Coordinates of C-alpha atoms in Angstrom, one line a residue:
M286 CA 100.7 54.8 131.3
T287 CA 102.8 56.8 128.5
A288 CA 100.8 59.2 126.4
E289 CA 102.5 58.9 122.8
L290 CA 101.0 62.2 121.0
V291 CA 101.0 63.1 117.2
R292 CA 100.9 66.4 116.1
G293 CA 98.0 68.7 117.8
Q294 CA 96.8 66.1 120.8
N295 CA 97.2 67.4 124.1
H296 CA 97.6 65.5 127.2
T297 CA 97.9 66.5 131.5
L298 CA 100.6 66.6 133.0
P299 CA 100.4 65.0 136.7
Q300 CA 103.3 67.1 137.8
T301 CA 105.4 70.3 137.4
R302 CA 108.9 69.1 137.8
L303 CA 109.9 66.9 134.5
E304 CA 112.5 66.5 132.0
I305 CA 112.2 67.0 128.7
R306 CA 114.6 64.3 127.0
V307 CA 114.5 64.6 123.5
S308 CA 116.9 62.3 121.3
A309 CA 118.4 63.5 117.5
G310 CA 120.1 61.6 114.7
S311 CA 122.6 64.2 114.6
P312 CA 123.2 66.7 116.9
V313 CA 120.5 69.3 116.5
V314 CA 120.2 72.8 118.5
A315 CA 117.7 72.6 122.1
G316 CA 116.4 75.5 123.4
A317 CA 112.9 77.0 124.7
T318 CA 111.3 79.9 125.1
L319 CA 108.3 81.4 127.5
G320 CA 105.3 83.1 126.2
D321 CA 102.2 85.2 128.0
E322 CA 98.7 83.7 127.4
Q323 CA 99.1 85.0 124.2
G324 CA 102.2 82.8 123.5
T325 CA 104.1 85.7 122.9
V326 CA 107.7 85.7 124.0
H327 CA 108.4 89.8 125.4
G328 CA 112.3 89.4 124.2
V329 CA 115.8 87.8 124.7
E330 CA 115.2 87.6 128.2
W331 CA 112.8 84.8 128.0
I332 CA 114.2 82.2 125.5
A333 CA 116.6 79.8 127.0
H334 CA 119.5 78.7 124.2
P335 CA 123.0 77.9 124.4
G336 CA 124.5 80.7 125.1
S337 CA 121.9 82.1 127.6
P338 CA 120.5 78.2 129.0
Q339 CA 119.0 79.7 132.6
L340 CA 115.7 81.1 132.8
P341 CA 113.3 81.2 136.1
G342 CA 112.3 77.1 135.9
L343 CA 113.7 76.4 133.5
E344 CA 117.6 75.2 131.6
V345 CA 118.7 73.9 128.1
S346 CA 121.7 71.9 126.8
R347 CA 124.9 74.4 126.6
Q348 CA 125.6 72.6 123.3
A349 CA 124.4 71.3 120.1
A350 CA 124.2 67.3 120.8
A351 CA 122.4 64.2 119.3
D352 CA 120.3 63.9 123.1
H353 CA 119.2 66.1 125.1
R354 CA 117.9 67.0 128.4
L355 CA 115.6 70.1 129.5
A356 CA 114.8 70.8 133.0
V357 CA 111.1 72.5 133.3
D358 CA 110.1 73.2 137.0
L359 CA 106.6 74.8 136.2
E360 CA 105.9 76.0 139.8
A361 CA 109.1 78.4 139.3
L362 CA 107.8 80.2 136.5
P363 CA 107.5 83.4 136.3
D364 CA 103.5 84.4 136.5
A365 CA 103.5 85.9 133.0
V366 CA 104.0 83.1 131.8
H367 CA 101.6 80.6 130.4
R368 CA 103.5 78.6 127.7
V369 CA 107.2 76.7 126.9
T370 CA 107.5 76.7 123.7
V371 CA 110.5 73.4 123.2
L372 CA 112.6 74.6 120.1
L373 CA 115.2 72.5 118.5
A374 CA 118.0 73.4 115.1
L375 CA 120.2 72.0 112.5
P376 CA 123.6 73.6 114.0
L377 CA 125.5 75.1 111.2
G378 CA 128.8 74.4 110.0
A379 CA 130.8 72.8 107.0
G380 CA 129.8 69.1 106.2
R381 CA 126.7 69.3 108.4
P382 CA 122.9 68.0 108.0
V383 CA 120.7 71.2 106.8
R384 CA 117.4 69.2 106.3
F385 CA 115.8 67.7 109.3
G386 CA 114.8 64.9 106.1
A387 CA 118.8 64.0 106.0
V388 CA 118.7 63.2 110.0
A389 CA 116.6 60.5 111.2
A390 CA 113.3 61.7 112.9
P391 CA 113.4 63.7 116.5
F392 CA 112.3 61.8 119.0
V393 CA 111.0 63.9 121.8
A394 CA 109.5 62.4 125.6
V395 CA 108.5 64.4 128.7
T396 CA 109.6 62.8 132.1
G397 CA 108.8 62.9 135.3
L398 CA 112.1 63.2 137.9
D399 CA 112.2 59.6 138.1
G400 CA 112.3 59.4 134.4
T401 CA 109.3 57.9 133.9
E402 CA 107.5 59.4 131.0
I403 CA 104.6 61.0 130.7
A404 CA 104.1 61.6 127.0
T405 CA 106.0 61.1 123.5
F406 CA 106.6 63.0 120.2
T407 CA 108.0 61.5 117.1
L408 CA 108.8 64.5 114.8
T409 CA 107.8 62.9 111.7
G410 CA 107.4 64.5 107.8
L411 CA 110.2 67.0 107.9
D412 CA 111.4 67.5 105.1
A413 CA 113.5 71.2 104.3
E414 CA 112.6 72.0 107.3
S415 CA 116.7 72.9 109.6
A416 CA 114.3 74.5 112.6
V417 CA 111.3 73.0 114.1
T418 CA 108.5 73.5 117.4
A419 CA 109.0 70.4 119.3
L420 CA 106.3 70.6 121.6
E421 CA 105.1 73.5 123.6
L422 CA 103.7 73.2 128.0
Y423 CA 100.8 75.5 128.4
R424 CA 98.3 76.6 130.8
R425 CA 94.6 76.4 130.6
Q426 CA 92.2 77.2 133.7
G427 CA 95.6 76.6 136.0
V428 CA 96.5 73.5 135.0
W429 CA 99.3 72.2 132.9
K430 CA 99.3 70.3 130.0
V431 CA 101.7 69.4 126.7
R432 CA 100.7 69.7 123.5
A433 CA 102.6 68.6 119.5
V434 CA 103.4 70.5 117.9
G435 CA 106.0 69.7 115.3
Q436 CA 106.5 72.5 113.5
G437 CA 109.1 73.3 111.0
Y438 CA 110.4 76.2 109.6
A439 CA 112.7 75.7 106.2
A440 CA 114.3 79.3 106.8
G441 CA 115.9 77.9 109.8
L442 CA 115.7 79.2 113.5
A443 CA 115.2 83.3 112.3
E444 CA 111.8 82.4 111.1
M445 CA 111.2 80.5 113.9
L446 CA 112.2 83.5 116.2
A447 CA 110.2 85.9 114.3
D448 CA 107.7 83.7 114.2
Q449 CA 107.5 83.7 117.8
G450 CA 106.9 87.2 117.6
V451 CA 110.6 88.2 118.8
A452 CA 112.1 90.9 118.0
Q453 CA 115.7 91.0 115.8
A454 CA 115.2 86.9 115.2
A455 CA 117.9 86.9 112.4
E456 CA 120.5 88.8 115.0
L457 CA 119.6 86.6 118.0
A458 CA 119.5 82.8 115.6
R459 CA 122.7 83.7 114.2
S460 CA 123.9 84.5 118.3
I461 CA 122.8 81.4 119.0
Q462 CA 124.6 79.7 116.6
E463 CA 127.7 81.3 116.9
A464 CA 127.1 80.0 120.9
V465 CA 127.2 76.6 119.2
A466 CA 130.2 76.7 117.3
S467 CA 132.2 77.6 120.1
G468 CA 130.4 75.0 122.4
L469 CA 131.5 72.3 119.5
A470 CA 134.8 73.4 118.9
R471 CA 135.3 72.9 123.1
S472 CA 134.2 70.2 123.2
V473 CA 135.1 66.6 123.5
T474 CA 134.5 64.0 120.8
P475 CA 132.6 61.5 122.6
P476 CA 133.0 58.0 121.0
P477 CA 131.8 56.6 118.0
P478 CA 127.9 55.0 117.9
R479 CA 127.8 51.5 118.8
T480 CA 125.5 49.8 116.5
A481 CA 124.6 46.4 119.8
D482 CA 123.4 46.1 123.0
G483 CA 126.5 45.8 126.0
G484 CA 127.2 48.0 128.4
R485 CA 129.9 48.7 132.1
V486 CA 129.3 46.6 134.3
R487 CA 128.5 48.7 137.2
H488 CA 128.6 47.4 141.1
P489 CA 126.1 49.1 143.2
S490 CA 126.3 48.4 146.7
G491 CA 122.6 49.3 146.7
P492 CA 120.2 52.0 145.5
V493 CA 121.0 55.3 146.4
P494 CA 118.5 58.2 147.5
P495 CA 118.1 60.5 144.5
T496 CA 118.8 64.2 145.6
G497 CA 117.2 67.5 145.0
G498 CA 117.7 69.4 142.1
G499 CA 116.5 72.6 139.9
Q500 CA 117.6 70.3 136.6
P501 CA 117.2 66.5 136.6
H502 CA 120.5 65.3 135.1
T503 CA 120.6 61.4 135.8
R504 CA 123.3 58.8 136.6
G505 CA 122.2 56.3 134.4
S506 CA 118.6 56.0 136.1
E507 CA 119.4 57.4 138.9
P508 CA 117.0 60.8 139.3
V509 CA 117.8 63.7 140.3
G510 CA 114.4 65.4 142.7
E511 CA 113.4 65.5 146.5
P512 CA 114.8 63.2 148.9
S513 CA 113.3 59.8 148.6
P514 CA 112.8 55.7 149.3
P515 CA 114.7 54.1 146.3
V516 CA 112.9 53.2 143.8
A517 CA 112.7 49.8 142.8
D518 CA 112.7 48.1 139.2
P519 CA 109.2 47.9 138.2
A520 CA 109.4 44.2 136.3
T521 CA 111.8 42.8 139.2
G522 CA 110.8 44.4 142.8
G523 CA 114.4 44.8 143.2
P524 CA 116.8 48.0 142.7
I525 CA 117.1 50.0 138.9
D526 CA 120.6 49.2 137.3
Y527 CA 122.0 52.5 137.6
A528 CA 124.7 51.1 134.5
H529 CA 124.3 53.7 131.8
P530 CA 122.1 52.3 128.6
R531 CA 125.0 53.5 125.8
R532 CA 128.0 52.1 126.1
Q533 CA 127.6 49.9 123.4
T534 CA 129.8 47.2 121.6
T535 CA 129.7 46.4 118.5
A536 CA 128.6 42.7 118.5
P537 CA 129.0 40.2 121.7
P538 CA 132.1 40.6 123.3
P539 CA 134.0 38.2 125.0
P540 CA 132.5 38.8 128.7
P541 CA 134.7 41.6 131.0
P542 CA 136.6 40.2 134.6
V543 CA 133.9 40.2 137.3
A544 CA 134.9 41.7 140.7
P545 CA 135.4 39.7 143.6
P546 CA 132.3 39.2 145.5
A547 CA 132.0 42.0 148.1
A548 CA 131.5 41.8 152.1
P549 CA 128.0 42.1 152.5
G550 CA 127.4 46.3 153.3
Q551 CA 130.2 47.1 151.1
P552 CA 130.6 48.2 147.8
A553 CA 131.9 44.7 145.1
Q554 CA 135.9 45.6 144.3
P555 CA 136.6 47.9 140.5
V556 CA 138.7 45.4 137.9
A557 CA 140.4 47.1 135.2
G558 CA 138.1 46.5 131.6
D559 CA 135.0 46.3 133.6
A560 CA 133.7 47.1 130.2
T561 CA 132.3 45.6 127.3
G562 CA 134.9 44.9 124.1
W563 CA 137.4 42.4 121.7
S564 CA 140.0 43.6 123.9
M565 CA 141.5 44.4 126.7
D566 CA 142.6 47.6 125.6
E567 CA 138.2 48.0 123.7
R568 CA 137.2 47.6 127.5
L569 CA 139.9 49.9 128.9
Y570 CA 138.6 52.1 126.4
N571 CA 134.8 52.0 127.2
Q572 CA 135.7 51.7 131.0
V573 CA 137.4 55.1 131.1
W574 CA 134.5 56.9 128.6
G575 CA 132.5 55.7 130.9
M576 CA 133.6 57.2 134.2
F577 CA 134.4 60.3 132.3
E578 CA 130.9 59.9 132.0
D579 CA 130.0 59.1 135.7
L580 CA 131.6 62.1 137.1
A581 CA 129.7 64.5 134.4
R582 CA 126.6 62.9 135.5
A583 CA 127.4 62.6 138.5
T584 CA 128.5 66.1 139.6
A585 CA 125.3 67.5 137.8
A586 CA 123.5 65.6 139.8
Y587 CA 125.5 67.6 142.8
R588 CA 125.2 71.0 141.2
S589 CA 121.4 70.4 140.3
A590 CA 121.1 69.7 143.9
V591 CA 122.6 72.0 145.4
D592 CA 120.8 75.0 142.5
F593 CA 117.8 73.8 144.0
A594 CA 118.1 73.6 147.8
E595 CA 119.4 77.7 146.7
S596 CA 115.9 78.5 144.1
R597 CA 113.8 77.0 147.4
M598 CA 115.2 78.8 149.6
D599 CA 115.2 82.2 148.3
Q600 CA 111.6 81.1 147.3
E601 CA 110.6 80.8 151.1
L602 CA 113.0 84.0 152.4
D603 CA 110.8 86.0 149.7
R604 CA 107.4 84.5 151.0
A605 CA 108.2 84.8 155.0
L606 CA 109.1 88.7 154.1
S607 CA 105.9 89.2 151.8
D608 CA 103.7 88.0 154.8
P609 CA 103.3 91.6 156.9
R610 CA 102.9 89.2 160.0
S611 CA 106.3 88.2 159.8
R612 CA 107.2 91.5 160.5
I613 CA 105.6 91.1 164.1
G614 CA 108.3 89.4 166.5
G615 CA 110.0 87.1 165.6
T616 CA 108.2 85.3 162.9
G617 CA 110.6 86.2 160.0
D618 CA 113.6 85.4 161.9
R619 CA 112.4 81.8 162.5
A620 CA 111.1 81.9 158.8
R621 CA 114.4 82.5 157.6
E622 CA 116.6 80.1 160.5
A623 CA 113.8 77.4 158.4
A624 CA 114.8 78.4 154.9
R625 CA 118.4 78.4 155.7
A626 CA 118.8 74.9 157.8
K627 CA 116.2 73.4 154.5
R628 CA 119.0 74.7 152.5
D629 CA 121.8 73.1 154.3
E630 CA 120.0 70.0 154.7
L631 CA 119.4 69.6 150.7
T632 CA 122.7 70.7 150.2
A633 CA 124.7 68.2 152.7
R634 CA 122.6 64.8 151.5
A635 CA 123.4 66.0 148.6
R636 CA 127.4 66.6 148.7
E637 CA 126.8 62.7 150.6
A638 CA 125.6 61.4 147.4
L639 CA 128.5 63.3 145.4
D640 CA 130.7 61.3 147.7
R641 CA 129.7 58.1 147.2
D642 CA 130.0 58.7 143.8
L643 CA 133.2 60.1 144.0
A644 CA 134.6 57.2 146.4
Q645 CA 133.9 54.9 143.8
L646 CA 135.6 56.5 141.2
A647 CA 138.7 57.4 143.1
A648 CA 138.6 53.2 143.3
E649 CA 138.3 52.3 140.1
S650 CA 140.4 55.0 138.8
A651 CA 144.0 53.5 141.5
V652 CA 143.0 50.1 139.3
V653 CA 142.2 51.0 136.1
E654 CA 145.5 53.5 135.5
P655 CA 147.9 50.8 136.1
A656 CA 146.4 48.2 133.8
L657 CA 146.3 50.6 130.9
P658 CA 148.1 50.2 128.0
A659 CA 151.4 52.8 126.8
A660 CA 148.7 54.6 124.5
Y661 CA 146.5 55.3 127.5
A662 CA 149.1 55.7 130.6
G663 CA 150.7 58.9 131.2
W664 CA 154.6 59.1 131.2
G665 CA 154.9 57.2 134.9
N666 CA 153.4 54.1 134.2
P667 CA 156.0 51.5 134.4
V668 CA 154.3 50.3 131.1
W669 CA 156.9 52.6 129.2
H670 CA 159.7 50.9 130.8
A671 CA 158.6 47.8 129.2
Y672 CA 157.5 49.5 125.9
R673 CA 158.3 47.8 122.4
V674 CA 156.6 49.2 119.1
P675 CA 154.0 48.0 118.1
M676 CA 152.7 46.3 115.5
E677 CA 149.7 47.9 115.4
I678 CA 148.0 51.2 115.6
P679 CA 145.2 51.2 119.0
M680 CA 141.7 52.3 119.1
A681 CA 143.5 55.2 120.9
L682 CA 145.7 58.3 122.0
R683 CA 146.0 60.0 125.8
I684 CA 146.8 63.7 125.6
G685 CA 146.0 64.8 129.0
D686 CA 144.0 64.4 132.2
L687 CA 140.3 66.4 133.0
H688 CA 139.6 66.9 136.1
L689 CA 136.0 69.0 137.6
P690 CA 136.4 71.1 140.9
E691 CA 134.6 69.2 143.4
R692 CA 137.8 66.5 143.4
T693 CA 140.5 67.9 141.7
D694 CA 142.9 64.9 142.5
L695 CA 139.9 62.5 140.1
H696 CA 141.8 63.1 136.6
I697 CA 139.9 60.7 134.2
P698 CA 142.4 60.1 131.1
L699 CA 140.9 62.3 128.2
L700 CA 141.2 59.5 125.1
V701 CA 141.3 60.5 122.0
R702 CA 140.6 57.8 119.0
L703 CA 143.0 57.5 115.9
P704 CA 143.6 58.4 113.2
L705 CA 143.4 61.5 114.6
E706 CA 139.6 63.0 112.9
R707 CA 140.5 66.6 113.8
G708 CA 144.1 68.6 114.3
I709 CA 145.2 70.0 117.5
W710 CA 146.2 73.6 118.5
V711 CA 148.0 74.0 121.4
D712 CA 147.3 78.0 123.4
S713 CA 150.7 79.2 124.1
G714 CA 148.6 82.8 124.6
R715 CA 147.3 84.2 127.9
T716 CA 144.3 82.9 129.8
A717 CA 141.7 83.5 132.6
S718 CA 143.5 80.3 134.3
E719 CA 145.1 81.2 137.6
A720 CA 148.3 78.9 136.3
S721 CA 148.0 80.7 133.6
A722 CA 148.6 84.5 135.3
L723 CA 151.7 82.8 137.1
T724 CA 153.6 81.3 133.9
D725 CA 155.4 84.7 131.4
S726 CA 154.6 84.8 127.8
D727 CA 157.7 83.6 127.1
Q728 CA 157.5 80.4 129.3
L729 CA 154.1 79.4 128.0
R730 CA 155.7 79.5 124.1
R731 CA 157.8 77.5 125.6
L732 CA 155.9 75.2 127.6
G733 CA 153.6 75.3 124.0
M734 CA 155.9 73.5 122.1
E735 CA 157.6 71.4 124.3
T736 CA 153.6 69.9 124.9
A737 CA 153.7 69.8 121.2
V738 CA 156.7 67.5 121.2
A739 CA 156.0 65.2 124.0
L740 CA 152.4 64.7 121.7
A741 CA 154.6 63.7 119.1
A742 CA 156.6 61.5 120.9
R743 CA 153.1 59.4 121.9
M744 CA 152.3 60.0 118.7
L745 CA 155.1 58.2 117.2
A746 CA 155.8 56.0 119.4
V747 CA 151.6 53.8 119.9
Y748 CA 152.2 53.5 115.7
P749 CA 154.2 50.5 114.2
A750 CA 158.3 52.0 112.6
D751 CA 156.8 52.9 108.8
E752 CA 153.1 53.9 108.9
F753 CA 154.2 57.5 111.0
S754 CA 155.9 60.7 110.2
V755 CA 156.8 63.5 111.7
H756 CA 157.2 67.1 109.8
V757 CA 158.2 70.8 112.0
I758 CA 157.6 74.1 110.3
D759 CA 159.5 76.3 112.7
P760 CA 160.1 79.8 110.7
A761 CA 162.2 81.5 113.2
G762 CA 164.2 78.4 114.7
S763 CA 162.9 79.5 118.5
A764 CA 162.1 76.2 119.6
A765 CA 165.2 74.3 119.3
G766 CA 165.3 73.7 122.8
A767 CA 162.4 72.1 123.0
L768 CA 162.0 70.4 119.2
A769 CA 165.9 68.7 120.9
P770 CA 164.4 65.2 121.9
L771 CA 162.7 65.0 118.5
V772 CA 165.9 66.2 116.3
G773 CA 168.3 64.0 118.4
S774 CA 166.8 61.0 117.6
G775 CA 166.5 61.2 114.5
V776 CA 162.8 60.0 114.2
L777 CA 161.2 63.3 112.5
A778 CA 161.1 62.5 108.7
E779 CA 163.7 66.0 107.7
P780 CA 165.2 68.8 110.1
P781 CA 162.4 71.5 111.0
A782 CA 161.7 74.2 108.9
A783 CA 162.7 77.7 109.2
G784 CA 162.1 80.8 107.0
A785 CA 159.8 81.5 104.3
G786 CA 161.4 79.6 101.9
G787 CA 161.2 76.2 104.2
V788 CA 157.6 77.1 105.5
A789 CA 155.9 77.0 101.6
S790 CA 158.7 73.8 100.7
V791 CA 156.2 71.4 103.0
L792 CA 153.3 73.3 103.1
A793 CA 153.2 72.6 99.5
R794 CA 154.5 69.0 100.2
L795 CA 151.9 68.0 102.1
T796 CA 149.6 70.2 100.2
R797 CA 149.9 67.5 97.4
R798 CA 149.9 65.0 99.1
V799 CA 146.4 65.9 99.9
D800 CA 145.7 66.2 96.9
L801 CA 146.7 63.0 95.7
V802 CA 145.3 60.6 98.1
Q803 CA 141.3 62.7 97.0
M804 CA 141.9 62.4 93.8
A805 CA 143.2 58.6 94.2
I806 CA 140.0 57.9 96.6
R807 CA 137.8 59.4 94.2
A808 CA 139.0 58.1 91.1
G809 CA 138.9 54.1 93.5
A810 CA 142.3 53.9 91.6
A811 CA 144.5 53.7 95.3
D812 CA 147.8 52.0 93.2
S813 CA 147.9 54.8 90.7
L814 CA 149.5 57.1 93.3
P815 CA 153.1 58.1 92.2
P816 CA 156.0 55.5 93.7
D817 CA 157.5 58.2 95.9
L818 CA 154.7 59.4 97.8
D819 CA 154.2 58.1 101.5
T820 CA 151.0 56.9 102.1
G821 CA 152.1 56.6 105.8
E822 CA 150.1 58.7 108.5
Q823 CA 151.6 62.7 108.4
L824 CA 152.3 64.4 111.7
L825 CA 152.7 68.5 110.6
I826 CA 154.3 70.6 113.9
V827 CA 154.1 74.2 113.8
N828 CA 155.8 76.5 116.5
D829 CA 154.8 80.3 116.9
F830 CA 151.5 80.7 114.2
P831 CA 151.0 83.2 111.9
H832 CA 155.2 83.8 111.9
G833 CA 156.6 83.2 108.8
F834 CA 153.3 82.9 106.5
D835 CA 152.3 84.7 103.9
D836 CA 148.5 84.5 102.8
R837 CA 149.2 81.6 100.5
A838 CA 151.1 79.9 103.1
V839 CA 147.8 80.3 106.1
T840 CA 145.6 79.2 103.3
Q841 CA 147.5 76.1 102.6
L842 CA 146.8 75.5 106.4
R843 CA 143.6 76.2 106.8
Y844 CA 143.2 73.7 103.8
L845 CA 145.7 70.9 105.2
A846 CA 143.5 71.3 108.6
D847 CA 140.0 71.3 106.9
E848 CA 141.4 68.0 103.8
G849 CA 144.1 66.7 105.4
P850 CA 142.6 64.6 107.6
A851 CA 141.0 62.6 106.1
V852 CA 143.3 61.2 104.0
G853 CA 146.0 60.8 107.1
V854 CA 147.8 64.8 107.7
H855 CA 147.2 65.9 111.2
L856 CA 148.3 69.2 112.4
L857 CA 149.6 69.9 115.3
M858 CA 149.9 74.2 116.2
V859 CA 150.9 76.0 118.4
A860 CA 150.1 79.4 118.4
D861 CA 148.5 82.0 120.6
R862 CA 145.6 83.4 118.9
E863 CA 146.8 87.2 119.5
D864 CA 148.9 87.2 117.5
A865 CA 146.7 86.7 114.6
R866 CA 144.4 89.4 115.7
A867 CA 145.7 90.7 111.7
Y868 CA 144.0 88.1 110.4
G869 CA 140.7 89.2 112.0
P870 CA 137.5 86.3 111.3
V871 CA 139.3 85.1 108.6
L872 CA 141.3 82.6 110.7
D873 CA 137.9 81.2 113.2
P874 CA 137.4 77.8 111.3
L875 CA 140.7 77.4 111.7
W876 CA 140.5 77.8 115.3
R877 CA 137.0 76.6 115.3
S878 CA 138.1 73.4 113.4
L879 CA 141.4 71.9 115.7
L880 CA 140.8 70.5 119.2
R881 CA 142.2 73.1 121.8
I882 CA 144.9 72.3 124.5
T883 CA 147.6 74.6 126.9
P884 CA 150.2 73.8 128.4
V885 CA 150.0 74.7 131.5
A886 CA 146.1 73.7 133.8
D887 CA 142.9 75.3 132.0
D888 CA 139.3 74.5 132.4
H889 CA 138.0 75.0 128.9
L890 CA 137.1 71.8 127.5
A891 CA 133.6 70.3 128.3
D892 CA 132.5 66.9 128.1
P893 CA 129.7 66.4 125.1
W894 CA 126.7 65.1 128.0
V895 CA 126.3 67.6 130.3
G896 CA 128.5 70.6 129.3
H897 CA 130.4 71.3 132.0
A898 CA 134.0 73.4 132.1
W899 CA 136.9 70.3 132.8
T900 CA 140.4 71.3 133.8
Y901 CA 142.9 70.2 131.7
E902 CA 145.9 69.9 132.0
P903 CA 148.5 68.6 129.3
L904 CA 151.2 65.4 129.8
R905 CA 154.9 65.0 130.5
P906 CA 157.6 63.1 132.0
P907 CA 158.3 63.1 135.5
Q908 CA 160.8 66.0 136.9
G909 CA 164.8 64.6 135.6
S910 CA 162.5 61.4 133.4
R911 CA 164.4 60.1 130.5
V912 CA 161.1 58.7 128.7
L913 CA 160.4 60.2 126.6
E914 CA 164.0 59.7 125.0
Q915 CA 164.5 56.9 125.5
V916 CA 161.0 56.1 123.3
L917 CA 162.4 57.6 121.1
A918 CA 165.2 56.1 120.9
L919 CA 163.6 53.0 120.7
V920 CA 161.8 54.1 117.8
A921 CA 164.3 55.7 115.1
A922 CA 166.4 52.2 116.2
A923 CA 162.6 50.4 115.0
R924 CA 163.2 52.8 111.4
R925 CA 167.1 52.1 111.2
N926 CA 166.1 48.5 111.0
G927 CA 164.7 47.8 108.1
Y928 CA 161.3 49.8 108.0
R929 CA 162.3 53.2 106.5

């Protein structure tokens, strides 16, 4: 039975391998400290936080999120540790809440590896506090217990760390917030929350045995722990449904397609649109995001199991080597062989479970890809051959593909909601990826602009012809070749702007548009906008930033990046950050406000659930294909024939 704790109440823990789940109404930072018998934290090496998420026996999330799962193995903690304190803090940033009183009360649950709740605690009564000690696990006379704390700190993370005896708490709090800001900047924005129950229909072939893991992430309700028999649903006696509970829709939608019955012992055949939604496009959107989450969690379970197997082997080897008797005869060798054999067995089981999940996802991807609408489809999809200029804005746009090293041929479409909620930065600089190392600097710049042009073409193609305009700033005129499809088709609002005068002119017009629309919205007088103001969505492509930009132009660009998306002005910037190093930290908010993508494969994006580093690959038309030019020609014709 679950113990529902109140402040100060404690409860004995029946097991030592645990998961601490945190749910909050908005993104929070989750961390934990290790303390001795007096609760003293002996330095930063005893603190797990997004910038340093792993300690022996403890792992926390790598980024701020509304939901967290912290893994704790009490037996793996150092002997000197008698207390584990779970900390929550609000991330800093413009537009983010600054006190817990402005968000929903955080909920914390201590669970077993099978998801069974042991103790829960709702942190009510918080107001001006921006950091809080949620609960602590502590050892008393050899028995581990959990205590609900709920101690808030109005001065934030630094005050909370200082209260635990951490030296230089302010500097550590600052570094944690910087790591969180970096993580939020590279994280893919998840779909917006839904308000009613619903979810993607899964058709498992049967319960999947859990695998060992040091960090018990789950795929649906599937536990990650020692191999064990299939788990039964206590309510029905049948196997637990492993569907993710959060794939929801706004209201009871039409039923999704039903998969054909499978042969006995075989998984059901996947179908496109196997998710909830009012339309097929919405069902496919939810299905793609469901696949994204499935792959993230399945891979997390596998990596966690491998880490656990390695940790277990190390512990067994340490015990064997610490026994003097193992040094006599072949006892030590046999112990080492047994430890490695157990490691290999656990790893093999984990890989078997992962391969089963990957095969299911690959089969689903093979069915979903051909069914995607143009906005979600790659350039090689036959749907583009039947392209027609749409009459409505789609839910989302595909801007690239993502994959993980466990199976590089399984690509997940990266879909972002429309209208864009943040600008996009195509990083034309050199990165640490192998693809970047094999590409010279000039080619990276060219590929960066080609990537931007392909993205602009996709946006032009999926918007109604009278609702989207593209402006280009190319200060030195160096992108003439890459811009040829846009210029030649006649879809640009005006020729690319060059030189300092051109930069100033375009930025002044778009800044004026943002100002006027903001004032009209605040005054509730949208009909008072000047008749010459284009109220459609605007995209500004900037090549080779910051060349051609003076201080005033840089300030205007930052303003457009911050304020533009809310009123329909979006930024697509091609830049090498190294070129702007002279500005120092002044431009840091600009880089963080933009979704960074690359013109070549690079593993820099993070998912919003686990925080894996995903390899991003840009979308380009197939070699020799004229599909981009053909689509732009149809868009230009639609504009000439009555739209603009």
